Structure formats: C-alpha cells, structure tokens
C-alpha cells in the first residue's frame, strides 16, 4: 500500500557548511530519494526534516587525482556510467552503475545514497569492494577516511555517525582487466560478481547473496578455484531462492566472469 508522505520540513543547502547546519537541526540527508522517499511512502521512516544535498556542488563530480579516481557522493549512477574517466579507470564500476535498477533509478539515484542505504544487493558495493575503494566521511568538525569494508558493516548497517555525510569515494586506477556480471530476474541482482586483476593477482567479489559483499583472492587467474570458493560463501534465502541456489548461481557467474577475463586477455 503506497501512502501519502507524512509532512516534513525541507532544507535545500547550497554549501557544505549550510548542509551541516541543517543536519544539526535534526536533519536527515537525501539526494535522489529513490530509497528514502520509498521508505517514507511505505511508512517505514518518518524523518521530520529532510536535507536535500543536490545543490551542494562540493559533493558532486568525477575527477582523476594522480593514480586515483575521485567520485563525489551525490554523483548519479547515470553520470558514473557515462564517464570516460570511470570507463578507463574503474570498468567494473561503470558496468555496475550502467546495469543497476532501471533508467529512472540510474537517473535519480546516487552512488553515495546507494552506499549509505546499504542494501545487501547493492551493485555499487560489490564493485567498490572489488576495487578496494576508500571513502571520505565529513562532519562539521572534520573528516575521516575508511576502507569500504569498514564502512559497509552489514544489511542496512554502515559506519556513519550522526551529523556525518559521505563526501567522496576514491578508487585506485585500474592496472589490469576487470569484469562485472549480474543475474537480474527482477530489478535488483540475485547475484553479482566482480573480478579484478591487479599485478597478476585476482580479486573476486560476490555480492547480493549475503548481508554484504564477500571477497576471495587468488594469486593469479589460473589459480582461481571455484570449488574452493563456493563452500566459503555465506548465502541468505529470500524470495529469489534458497541459500543453496544462490551459492550455485554464484559459482556459475564466477566461472562465466573468469571465462570473460581469459577471453579478454586472449587466453
Ligand atoms: C526500483 C529500484 C530498483 C533498484 N535496483 C537497484 C539495483 O539493481 N542495484 C543497486 O545497487 N541498487 C538498486 N536500487 C537502489 C538505488 O541504487 C539506490 O536507491 C540509489 O542509489 C540511492 O541513492 P539516492 O540518492 O536515491 O538515495 P536516497 O534515497 O536519497 O538516500 C538513501 C539513504 O542514504 C542517505 N544518504 C544519501 N546520501 C548521503 C550522503 N552523501 N551522506 C550521508 N547519507 C546519505 C539518506 O539519508 C538515506 O538514508 C534500486 C532502487 C529502486 C527504487
């Protein structure tokens, strides 16, 4: 049942300092509203004061800083997917952002909103675990940096303090081939896998089947053992299938992604 939104106060700051002043007045951040407004419509959340971050320029945009790619938290999925910088420096992130949800979600939803909401099926999380991203969190009194696996703690659970915003995401520029594949019978993936080669070593991340992405590493692509990986994977049963089905699907997709990597490398 979709209900009318409860009444709330809306602030539209145009700078970080005014955003923090509004957050201080019991404000809740939002950008695309694809998660937050849906939860409000369903009566699951009723924030009294929304702080719309869309006009805060400092939080948006994509740039390259030396050997790192910097992405502002309010950058939309569509912009990430269309960015030549992301395509060249972080192909798995481009693939994740170009496939997730539907065109409306990609047009309105943001990379930061996705991470802060921490849906276990987040494509962004899966890609950023594979890229070993680090995040900058900012509050009125300072900033701190965290690796992604210390920020995303579990389902709908992140290390974000009151009055703190996710400011930006940093990823090392790709040094090897990358592949992202997902199984999507509905809008969210049932399983998503990201494979990243870096200095010959392979990082495999399996997303969407447990509370947060799971990481497995192998010294090289040739030494990847899916038989060894599968029993290590946690999997949750839900409407899309049993834990056993999810684990099986993960194996199928890791094998497909590894074959795509080999093909891309001419092997
Ligand atoms: C139909 C549908 C299908 C979807 N399919 C997929 C999918 O396949 N894969 C996938 O990964 N995702 C999917 N999503 C989720 C989508 O990616 C996220 O909804 C979107 O990225 C969230 O961004 P937003 O700006 O809309 O967040 P909002 O809804 O505005 O905010 C979400 C949460 O994050 C907080 N927040 C937002 N920005 C910040 C910030 N900078 N700092 C601190 N807190 C912040 C808000 O307070 C709120 O709690 C889907 C969503 C829908 C509705």
Short mmCIF file of N, CA, C and O in Angstrom, two decimals, residues 21-110:
data_model
loop_
_atom_site.label_atom_id
_atom_site.label_comp_id
_atom_site.label_asym_id
_atom_site.label_seq_id
_atom_site.Cartn_x
_atom_site.Cartn_y
_atom_site.Cartn_z
N UNK A 21 24.75 22.73 9.03
CA UNK A 21 23.88 23.49 9.94
C UNK A 21 22.47 22.88 9.93
O UNK A 21 21.85 22.70 10.99
N UNK A 22 21.99 22.50 8.76
CA UNK A 22 20.64 21.91 8.67
C UNK A 22 20.62 20.51 9.29
O UNK A 22 19.67 20.14 9.98
N UNK A 23 21.70 19.73 9.06
CA UNK A 23 21.74 18.39 9.66
C UNK A 23 21.71 18.47 11.17
O UNK A 23 21.13 17.62 11.85
N UNK A 24 22.34 19.54 11.68
CA UNK A 24 22.38 19.77 13.13
C UNK A 24 20.99 19.96 13.72
O UNK A 24 20.77 19.70 14.89
N UNK A 25 20.06 20.47 12.87
CA UNK A 25 18.69 20.68 13.35
C UNK A 25 17.87 19.42 13.07
O UNK A 25 16.85 19.46 12.40
N UNK A 26 18.38 18.32 13.52
CA UNK A 26 17.68 17.04 13.42
C UNK A 26 17.36 16.66 11.98
O UNK A 26 16.33 16.04 11.69
N UNK A 27 18.28 17.02 11.06
CA UNK A 27 18.03 16.78 9.63
C UNK A 27 18.48 15.40 9.18
O UNK A 27 19.41 14.82 9.73
N UNK A 28 17.81 14.87 8.14
CA UNK A 28 18.20 13.62 7.50
C UNK A 28 18.58 13.94 6.06
O UNK A 28 17.80 14.56 5.33
N UNK A 29 19.78 13.51 5.65
CA UNK A 29 20.25 13.78 4.29
C UNK A 29 19.44 12.98 3.27
O UNK A 29 19.02 11.86 3.56
N UNK A 30 19.23 13.58 2.10
CA UNK A 30 18.75 12.79 0.97
C UNK A 30 19.21 13.44 -0.32
O UNK A 30 19.57 14.62 -0.34
N UNK A 31 19.25 12.63 -1.39
CA UNK A 31 19.67 13.19 -2.69
C UNK A 31 18.63 12.77 -3.75
O UNK A 31 17.74 13.54 -4.08
N UNK A 32 18.73 11.54 -4.23
CA UNK A 32 17.77 11.11 -5.26
C UNK A 32 16.43 10.72 -4.65
O UNK A 32 15.39 10.77 -5.32
N UNK A 33 16.44 10.32 -3.39
CA UNK A 33 15.20 9.92 -2.71
C UNK A 33 14.68 8.55 -3.15
O UNK A 33 13.61 8.13 -2.72
N UNK A 34 15.44 7.83 -3.98
CA UNK A 34 14.92 6.56 -4.51
C UNK A 34 14.74 5.52 -3.41
O UNK A 34 13.88 4.65 -3.52
N UNK A 35 15.51 5.60 -2.36
CA UNK A 35 15.35 4.70 -1.23
C UNK A 35 14.56 5.38 -0.12
O UNK A 35 13.60 4.82 0.42
N UNK A 36 14.99 6.60 0.23
CA UNK A 36 14.41 7.26 1.40
C UNK A 36 12.92 7.57 1.19
O UNK A 36 12.08 7.27 2.06
N UNK A 37 12.57 8.17 0.05
CA UNK A 37 11.17 8.52 -0.16
C UNK A 37 10.30 7.27 -0.29
O UNK A 37 9.15 7.26 0.16
N UNK A 38 10.88 6.21 -0.87
CA UNK A 38 10.11 4.94 -0.95
C UNK A 38 9.82 4.43 0.46
O UNK A 38 8.70 4.00 0.75
N UNK A 39 10.82 4.49 1.34
CA UNK A 39 10.61 4.02 2.72
C UNK A 39 9.59 4.91 3.44
O UNK A 39 8.79 4.42 4.25
N UNK A 40 9.59 6.21 3.11
CA UNK A 40 8.61 7.11 3.73
C UNK A 40 7.20 6.80 3.22
O UNK A 40 6.24 6.78 3.98
N UNK A 41 7.09 6.55 1.90
CA UNK A 41 5.78 6.20 1.33
C UNK A 41 5.22 4.95 1.99
O UNK A 41 4.01 4.82 2.19
N UNK A 42 6.11 4.01 2.31
CA UNK A 42 5.66 2.75 2.92
C UNK A 42 5.44 2.88 4.43
O UNK A 42 5.07 1.92 5.08
N UNK A 43 5.71 4.06 4.96
CA UNK A 43 5.52 4.28 6.40
C UNK A 43 6.62 3.67 7.26
O UNK A 43 6.47 3.54 8.48
N UNK A 44 7.75 3.30 6.63
CA UNK A 44 8.84 2.68 7.40
C UNK A 44 9.71 3.74 8.08
O UNK A 44 10.35 3.46 9.09
N UNK A 45 9.78 4.92 7.49
CA UNK A 45 10.57 6.01 8.06
C UNK A 45 9.74 7.28 8.02
O UNK A 45 8.93 7.46 7.11
N UNK A 46 9.94 8.15 9.01
CA UNK A 46 9.20 9.42 9.01
C UNK A 46 10.10 10.54 9.52
O UNK A 46 9.87 11.11 10.58
N UNK A 47 11.17 10.87 8.75
CA UNK A 47 12.04 11.95 9.21
C UNK A 47 11.29 13.29 9.23
O UNK A 47 10.50 13.57 8.32
N UNK A 48 11.53 14.08 10.27
CA UNK A 48 10.80 15.34 10.42
C UNK A 48 11.42 16.44 9.57
O UNK A 48 10.78 17.44 9.24
N UNK A 49 12.70 16.26 9.19
CA UNK A 49 13.42 17.33 8.49
C UNK A 49 14.35 16.69 7.45
O UNK A 49 15.29 15.98 7.81
N UNK A 50 14.08 16.94 6.17
CA UNK A 50 14.93 16.40 5.11
C UNK A 50 15.90 17.48 4.62
O UNK A 50 15.51 18.63 4.42
N UNK A 51 17.15 17.07 4.42
CA UNK A 51 18.18 18.00 3.92
C UNK A 51 18.59 17.51 2.54
O UNK A 51 19.27 16.48 2.40
N UNK A 52 18.13 18.23 1.52
CA UNK A 52 18.39 17.85 0.13
C UNK A 52 19.81 18.31 -0.25
O UNK A 52 20.10 19.50 -0.26
N UNK A 53 20.68 17.34 -0.60
CA UNK A 53 22.09 17.67 -0.87
C UNK A 53 22.36 17.98 -2.35
O UNK A 53 23.51 18.22 -2.72
N UNK A 54 21.32 17.98 -3.18
CA UNK A 54 21.55 18.07 -4.64
C UNK A 54 22.27 19.34 -5.07
O UNK A 54 22.95 19.36 -6.07
N UNK A 55 22.08 20.44 -4.31
CA UNK A 55 22.69 21.71 -4.73
C UNK A 55 24.07 21.95 -4.13
O UNK A 55 24.65 23.01 -4.33
N UNK A 56 24.58 21.00 -3.37
CA UNK A 56 25.91 21.19 -2.74
C UNK A 56 26.97 20.70 -3.74
O UNK A 56 27.23 19.51 -3.86
N UNK A 57 27.55 21.68 -4.45
CA UNK A 57 28.48 21.36 -5.55
C UNK A 57 29.67 20.51 -5.09
O UNK A 57 30.14 19.64 -5.81
N UNK A 58 30.16 20.80 -3.86
CA UNK A 58 31.38 20.11 -3.38
C UNK A 58 31.20 18.60 -3.31
O UNK A 58 32.18 17.86 -3.22
N UNK A 59 29.95 18.14 -3.28
CA UNK A 59 29.71 16.70 -3.09
C UNK A 59 29.58 15.93 -4.40
O UNK A 59 29.40 14.72 -4.40
N UNK A 60 29.66 16.66 -5.53
CA UNK A 60 29.36 16.00 -6.80
C UNK A 60 30.53 16.09 -7.79
O UNK A 60 31.33 17.01 -7.71
N UNK A 61 30.62 15.12 -8.68
CA UNK A 61 31.60 15.20 -9.77
C UNK A 61 32.61 14.07 -9.74
O UNK A 61 32.76 13.36 -8.75
N UNK A 62 33.29 13.90 -10.88
CA UNK A 62 34.25 12.81 -11.06
C UNK A 62 35.56 13.41 -11.55
O UNK A 62 35.56 14.20 -12.49
N UNK A 63 36.67 13.08 -10.88
CA UNK A 63 37.96 13.62 -11.34
C UNK A 63 39.06 12.59 -11.11
O UNK A 63 38.87 11.64 -10.34
N UNK A 64 40.18 12.81 -11.76
CA UNK A 64 41.32 11.91 -11.55
C UNK A 64 42.38 12.68 -10.76
O UNK A 64 42.71 13.82 -11.10
N UNK A 65 42.89 12.08 -9.68
CA UNK A 65 43.97 12.69 -8.89
C UNK A 65 45.13 11.72 -8.88
O UNK A 65 45.09 10.73 -8.13
N UNK A 66 46.10 11.92 -9.76
CA UNK A 66 47.23 11.01 -9.84
C UNK A 66 46.77 9.61 -10.21
O UNK A 66 46.08 9.42 -11.21
N UNK A 67 47.09 8.63 -9.36
CA UNK A 67 46.70 7.26 -9.68
C UNK A 67 45.39 6.86 -9.02
O UNK A 67 45.14 5.68 -8.78
N UNK A 68 44.55 7.87 -8.67
CA UNK A 68 43.27 7.57 -8.04
C UNK A 68 42.13 8.30 -8.73
O UNK A 68 42.32 9.39 -9.28
N UNK A 69 40.97 7.67 -8.70
CA UNK A 69 39.76 8.27 -9.24
C UNK A 69 38.92 8.74 -8.07
O UNK A 69 38.75 8.00 -7.10
N UNK A 70 38.44 9.99 -8.14
CA UNK A 70 37.67 10.57 -7.03
C UNK A 70 36.24 10.83 -7.50
O UNK A 70 36.05 11.52 -8.50
N UNK A 71 35.28 10.29 -6.77
CA UNK A 71 33.87 10.45 -7.18
C UNK A 71 33.08 11.05 -6.02
O UNK A 71 33.07 10.49 -4.91
N UNK A 72 32.44 12.18 -6.27
CA UNK A 72 31.63 12.82 -5.23
C UNK A 72 30.42 11.96 -4.90
O UNK A 72 29.85 11.29 -5.78
N UNK A 73 30.00 12.00 -3.64
CA UNK A 73 28.94 11.09 -3.17
C UNK A 73 27.60 11.32 -3.86
O UNK A 73 26.81 10.40 -3.99
N UNK A 74 27.33 12.57 -4.29
CA UNK A 74 26.00 12.82 -4.88
C UNK A 74 26.00 12.65 -6.41
O UNK A 74 25.04 13.02 -7.07
N UNK A 75 27.09 12.08 -6.93
CA UNK A 75 27.13 11.80 -8.37
C UNK A 75 26.14 10.68 -8.68
O UNK A 75 26.08 9.67 -7.98
N UNK A 76 25.36 10.90 -9.74
CA UNK A 76 24.30 9.93 -10.06
C UNK A 76 24.86 8.72 -10.80
O UNK A 76 25.86 8.83 -11.51
N UNK A 77 24.17 7.59 -10.67
CA UNK A 77 24.60 6.37 -11.37
C UNK A 77 24.79 6.62 -12.86
O UNK A 77 25.74 6.16 -13.47
N UNK A 78 23.86 7.37 -13.44
CA UNK A 78 23.91 7.62 -14.90
C UNK A 78 25.20 8.35 -15.28
O UNK A 78 25.82 8.06 -16.29
N UNK A 79 25.62 9.31 -14.43
CA UNK A 79 26.85 10.07 -14.71
C UNK A 79 28.07 9.17 -14.57
O UNK A 79 29.02 9.28 -15.32
N UNK A 80 28.05 8.29 -13.55
CA UNK A 80 29.18 7.37 -13.35
C UNK A 80 29.27 6.45 -14.58
O UNK A 80 30.35 6.24 -15.14
N UNK A 81 28.10 5.96 -15.02
CA UNK A 81 28.08 5.01 -16.15
C UNK A 81 28.56 5.67 -17.44
O UNK A 81 29.14 5.01 -18.29
N UNK A 82 28.32 6.98 -17.57
CA UNK A 82 28.66 7.66 -18.84
C UNK A 82 30.05 8.27 -18.82
O UNK A 82 30.50 8.79 -19.84
N UNK A 83 30.74 8.21 -17.69
CA UNK A 83 32.02 8.92 -17.57
C UNK A 83 33.17 8.18 -18.27
O UNK A 83 33.48 7.04 -17.92
N UNK A 84 33.87 8.83 -19.22
CA UNK A 84 35.04 8.20 -19.84
C UNK A 84 36.14 7.92 -18.82
O UNK A 84 36.86 6.93 -18.94
N UNK A 85 36.24 8.78 -17.79
CA UNK A 85 37.25 8.56 -16.75
C UNK A 85 36.98 7.25 -16.00
O UNK A 85 37.89 6.47 -15.73
N UNK A 86 35.72 7.02 -15.66
CA UNK A 86 35.35 5.78 -14.94
C UNK A 86 35.56 4.59 -15.87
O UNK A 86 36.09 3.55 -15.46
N UNK A 87 35.18 4.74 -17.15
CA UNK A 87 35.34 3.62 -18.10
C UNK A 87 36.80 3.21 -18.19
O UNK A 87 37.12 2.02 -18.23
N UNK A 88 37.70 4.20 -18.18
CA UNK A 88 39.13 3.89 -18.34
C UNK A 88 39.75 3.43 -17.02
O UNK A 88 40.65 2.58 -17.03
N UNK A 89 39.28 3.96 -15.89
CA UNK A 89 39.99 3.74 -14.62
C UNK A 89 39.34 2.69 -13.72
O UNK A 89 40.01 2.13 -12.86
N UNK A 90 38.05 2.46 -13.90
CA UNK A 90 37.34 1.54 -13.00
C UNK A 90 36.20 0.86 -13.75
O UNK A 90 35.02 1.07 -13.45
N UNK A 91 36.55 0.01 -14.75
CA UNK A 91 35.49 -0.57 -15.60
C UNK A 91 34.40 -1.30 -14.83
O UNK A 91 33.23 -1.24 -15.22
N UNK A 92 34.73 -1.98 -13.73
CA UNK A 92 33.66 -2.71 -13.01
C UNK A 92 32.62 -1.75 -12.43
O UNK A 92 31.44 -2.09 -12.35
N UNK A 93 33.06 -0.57 -12.06
CA UNK A 93 32.11 0.40 -11.50
C UNK A 93 31.20 0.92 -12.61
O UNK A 93 29.99 1.09 -12.42
N UNK A 94 31.78 1.17 -13.79
CA UNK A 94 30.94 1.61 -14.91
C UNK A 94 29.89 0.54 -15.22
O UNK A 94 28.71 0.84 -15.39
N UNK A 95 30.33 -0.72 -15.26
CA UNK A 95 29.40 -1.81 -15.60
C UNK A 95 28.31 -1.94 -14.54
O UNK A 95 27.14 -2.14 -14.86
N UNK A 96 28.68 -1.80 -13.27
CA UNK A 96 27.69 -1.91 -12.19
C UNK A 96 26.67 -0.78 -12.29
O UNK A 96 25.46 -1.01 -12.24
N UNK A 97 27.15 0.45 -12.48
CA UNK A 97 26.24 1.60 -12.50
C UNK A 97 25.41 1.66 -13.77
O UNK A 97 24.33 2.26 -13.79
N UNK A 98 25.89 1.04 -14.86
CA UNK A 98 25.10 1.09 -16.09
C UNK A 98 24.02 0.01 -16.11
O UNK A 98 23.09 0.08 -16.91
N UNK A 99 24.14 -1.00 -15.23
CA UNK A 99 23.15 -2.10 -15.27
C UNK A 99 22.15 -2.06 -14.12
O UNK A 99 21.13 -2.73 -14.16
N UNK A 100 22.46 -1.33 -13.07
CA UNK A 100 21.62 -1.47 -11.86
C UNK A 100 20.22 -0.89 -12.06
O UNK A 100 20.03 0.06 -12.82
N UNK A 101 19.26 -1.48 -11.40
CA UNK A 101 17.89 -0.95 -11.33
C UNK A 101 17.25 -0.78 -12.69
O UNK A 101 17.13 -1.72 -13.47
N UNK A 102 16.85 0.46 -12.96
CA UNK A 102 16.20 0.79 -14.24
C UNK A 102 16.61 2.23 -14.58
O UNK A 102 17.26 2.90 -13.77
N UNK A 103 16.24 2.73 -15.77
CA UNK A 103 16.71 4.08 -16.15
C UNK A 103 16.33 5.17 -15.16
O UNK A 103 17.10 6.10 -14.92
N UNK A 104 15.15 5.06 -14.54
CA UNK A 104 14.74 6.12 -13.58
C UNK A 104 15.64 6.09 -12.35
O UNK A 104 16.04 7.14 -11.84
N UNK A 105 15.91 4.89 -11.86
CA UNK A 105 16.77 4.78 -10.67
C UNK A 105 18.18 5.28 -11.00
O UNK A 105 18.80 5.99 -10.21
N UNK A 106 18.67 4.95 -12.20
CA UNK A 106 20.03 5.40 -12.56
C UNK A 106 20.08 6.91 -12.76
O UNK A 106 21.10 7.54 -12.55
N UNK A 107 18.95 7.52 -13.17
CA UNK A 107 18.92 8.97 -13.37
C UNK A 107 18.82 9.74 -12.06
O UNK A 107 19.34 10.83 -11.94
N UNK A 108 18.10 9.18 -11.10
CA UNK A 108 17.87 9.90 -9.83
C UNK A 108 18.82 9.45 -8.73
O UNK A 108 19.26 10.25 -7.90
N UNK A 109 19.12 8.15 -8.68
CA UNK A 109 19.89 7.58 -7.57
C UNK A 109 21.36 7.96 -7.65
O UNK A 109 21.91 8.19 -8.73
N UNK A 110 21.98 8.02 -6.48
CA UNK A 110 23.39 8.43 -6.42
C UNK A 110 24.25 7.31 -5.83
O UNK A 110 23.77 6.43 -5.11
#
